[in-house]
Amino acid sequence: MTNIFGTPTKGAMKTQLFKIAEGALEKDGWQIERMVGTGKSSLRRITKNGESKVVSIRTSQDTWIAFPRAESDDSWGTLDDVDAVVPVSVDDKEDPKFAKVHLIDGDEMRSRFNRAYEARKEA
């Protein structure tokens, strides 16, 4: 994974990617609000047509996203708290030209992360 604190440029890119994700959600008709007091800066509540979801916006400068495991290793940190994930990544880590934004159901993302985690443990 990219160390976003490695250079000022990487920190600025993280901020820009986060804004791109929020802009894409707004363009799709979602209203976005910060979830104050959660201690998780990536969490947002999005609402559209009376439907409300808690999402985690994850940025990537190398096309990979991550979620930490809980200290007890029996669950995922932030991933277990969301209805959906909004990954936003650059198209090319060496020479980014544009961002790719997705809205992925939380159950689907947890299933993918669980499968990958089990495969890593078996290997």
Tab-separated table of C-alpha atoms in Angstrom:
chain	number	residue	atom	x	y	z
A	1	MET	CA	0.000	0.000	0.000
A	2	THR	CA	1.047	3.558	-0.637
A	3	ASN	CA	2.365	5.481	2.353
A	4	ILE	CA	0.204	8.589	2.016
A	5	PHE	CA	2.341	10.357	4.579
A	6	GLY	CA	5.516	9.739	2.529
A	7	THR	CA	5.380	13.060	0.682
A	8	PRO	CA	3.197	16.171	0.709
A	9	THR	CA	2.055	15.260	-2.807
A	10	LYS	CA	0.662	11.931	-1.592
A	11	GLY	CA	-1.210	13.629	1.245
A	12	ALA	CA	-2.693	16.111	-1.224
A	13	MET	CA	-3.679	13.260	-3.550
A	14	LYS	CA	-5.547	11.510	-0.718
A	15	THR	CA	-7.516	14.697	-0.049
A	16	GLN	CA	-8.251	15.147	-3.750
A	17	LEU	CA	-9.420	11.531	-4.150
A	18	PHE	CA	-11.712	11.872	-1.132
A	19	LYS	CA	-13.282	15.008	-2.643
A	20	ILE	CA	-13.709	13.220	-5.976
A	21	ALA	CA	-15.597	10.406	-4.225
A	22	GLU	CA	-17.871	12.882	-2.451
A	23	GLY	CA	-18.463	14.720	-5.733
A	24	ALA	CA	-19.375	11.481	-7.515
A	25	LEU	CA	-21.877	10.602	-4.787
A	26	GLU	CA	-23.449	14.070	-4.976
A	27	LYS	CA	-23.624	13.869	-8.775
A	28	ASP	CA	-25.478	10.564	-8.346
A	29	GLY	CA	-28.037	12.340	-6.149
A	30	TRP	CA	-26.777	11.401	-2.678
A	31	GLN	CA	-26.686	13.942	0.150
A	32	ILE	CA	-23.574	13.490	2.275
A	33	GLU	CA	-23.002	14.245	5.940
A	34	ARG	CA	-20.037	13.606	8.206
A	35	MET	CA	-20.574	11.212	11.081
A	36	VAL	CA	-19.201	13.237	13.973
A	37	GLY	CA	-18.065	11.410	17.086
A	38	THR	CA	-17.326	8.040	15.489
A	39	GLY	CA	-13.563	8.488	15.521
A	40	LYS	CA	-13.515	7.227	11.928
A	41	SER	CA	-12.763	9.979	9.436
A	42	SER	CA	-13.781	7.956	6.383
A	43	LEU	CA	-17.389	7.415	7.519
A	44	ARG	CA	-20.228	9.342	5.908
A	45	ARG	CA	-24.010	9.017	6.007
A	46	ILE	CA	-25.451	9.277	2.517
A	47	THR	CA	-29.155	9.780	1.802
A	48	LYS	CA	-31.155	9.649	-1.415
A	49	ASN	CA	-34.915	9.294	-1.948
A	50	GLY	CA	-35.473	8.452	1.723
A	51	GLU	CA	-32.804	5.713	1.713
A	52	SER	CA	-29.914	6.212	4.129
A	53	LYS	CA	-26.613	4.349	4.224
A	54	VAL	CA	-23.431	4.521	6.262
A	55	VAL	CA	-20.450	4.363	3.906
A	56	SER	CA	-16.701	4.317	4.234
A	57	ILE	CA	-14.821	6.244	1.561
A	58	ARG	CA	-11.495	4.526	0.888
A	59	THR	CA	-8.823	6.176	-1.244
A	60	SER	CA	-6.080	4.367	-3.110
A	61	GLN	CA	-3.015	5.635	-4.901
A	62	ASP	CA	-1.909	2.141	-5.901
A	63	THR	CA	-5.309	0.544	-6.762
A	64	TRP	CA	-5.480	-1.391	-3.463
A	65	ILE	CA	-7.735	-0.567	-0.519
A	66	ALA	CA	-7.463	-1.913	2.999
A	67	PHE	CA	-9.475	-2.333	6.165
A	68	PRO	CA	-7.802	-3.177	9.458
A	69	ARG	CA	-8.742	-6.278	11.404
A	70	ALA	CA	-10.140	-5.782	14.894
A	71	GLU	CA	-7.569	-6.266	17.647
A	72	SER	CA	-9.271	-9.562	18.572
A	73	ASP	CA	-8.896	-10.678	14.908
A	74	ASP	CA	-12.532	-11.809	14.820
A	75	SER	CA	-13.891	-9.044	12.611
A	76	TRP	CA	-13.030	-6.086	10.400
A	77	GLY	CA	-12.635	-2.629	11.887
A	78	THR	CA	-14.523	0.019	9.948
A	79	LEU	CA	-15.776	-2.452	7.326
A	80	ASP	CA	-18.114	-4.106	9.829
A	81	ASP	CA	-19.768	-0.738	10.550
A	82	VAL	CA	-20.902	0.175	7.028
A	83	ASP	CA	-23.712	-0.516	4.592
A	84	ALA	CA	-21.476	0.221	1.606
A	85	VAL	CA	-17.923	1.113	0.631
A	86	VAL	CA	-16.915	3.864	-1.790
A	87	PRO	CA	-13.464	2.985	-3.108
A	88	VAL	CA	-11.799	5.697	-5.173
A	89	SER	CA	-8.492	4.996	-6.865
A	90	VAL	CA	-6.193	6.454	-9.472
A	91	ASP	CA	-6.094	4.887	-12.916
A	92	ASP	CA	-2.294	4.563	-12.865
A	93	LYS	CA	-0.147	4.784	-9.750
A	94	GLU	CA	2.910	6.089	-11.627
A	95	ASP	CA	1.134	8.689	-13.779
A	96	PRO	CA	-2.459	9.228	-12.600
A	97	LYS	CA	-4.782	10.934	-15.065
A	98	PHE	CA	-8.214	10.257	-13.547
A	99	ALA	CA	-9.967	8.560	-10.656
A	100	LYS	CA	-12.248	5.540	-10.599
A	101	VAL	CA	-15.124	5.643	-8.074
A	102	HIS	CA	-17.380	2.727	-7.120
A	103	LEU	CA	-20.230	2.127	-4.667
A	104	ILE	CA	-20.024	-1.458	-3.389
A	105	ASP	CA	-22.498	-3.113	-1.034
A	106	GLY	CA	-21.015	-3.696	2.422
A	107	ASP	CA	-21.978	-7.378	2.538
A	108	GLU	CA	-20.303	-7.940	-0.830
A	109	MET	CA	-17.138	-6.157	0.307
A	110	ARG	CA	-17.023	-8.081	3.609
A	111	SER	CA	-17.433	-11.347	1.678
A	112	ARG	CA	-14.541	-10.437	-0.616
A	113	PHE	CA	-12.295	-9.402	2.276
A	114	ASN	CA	-13.193	-12.554	4.249
A	115	ARG	CA	-12.337	-14.798	1.283
A	116	ALA	CA	-9.011	-13.022	0.716
A	117	TYR	CA	-8.161	-13.140	4.420
A	118	GLU	CA	-8.894	-16.868	4.664
A	119	ALA	CA	-6.796	-17.526	1.562
A	120	ARG	CA	-3.867	-15.594	3.050
A	121	LYS	CA	-4.130	-17.565	6.298
A	122	GLU	CA	-4.222	-20.886	4.427
A	123	ALA	CA	-1.187	-19.904	2.345
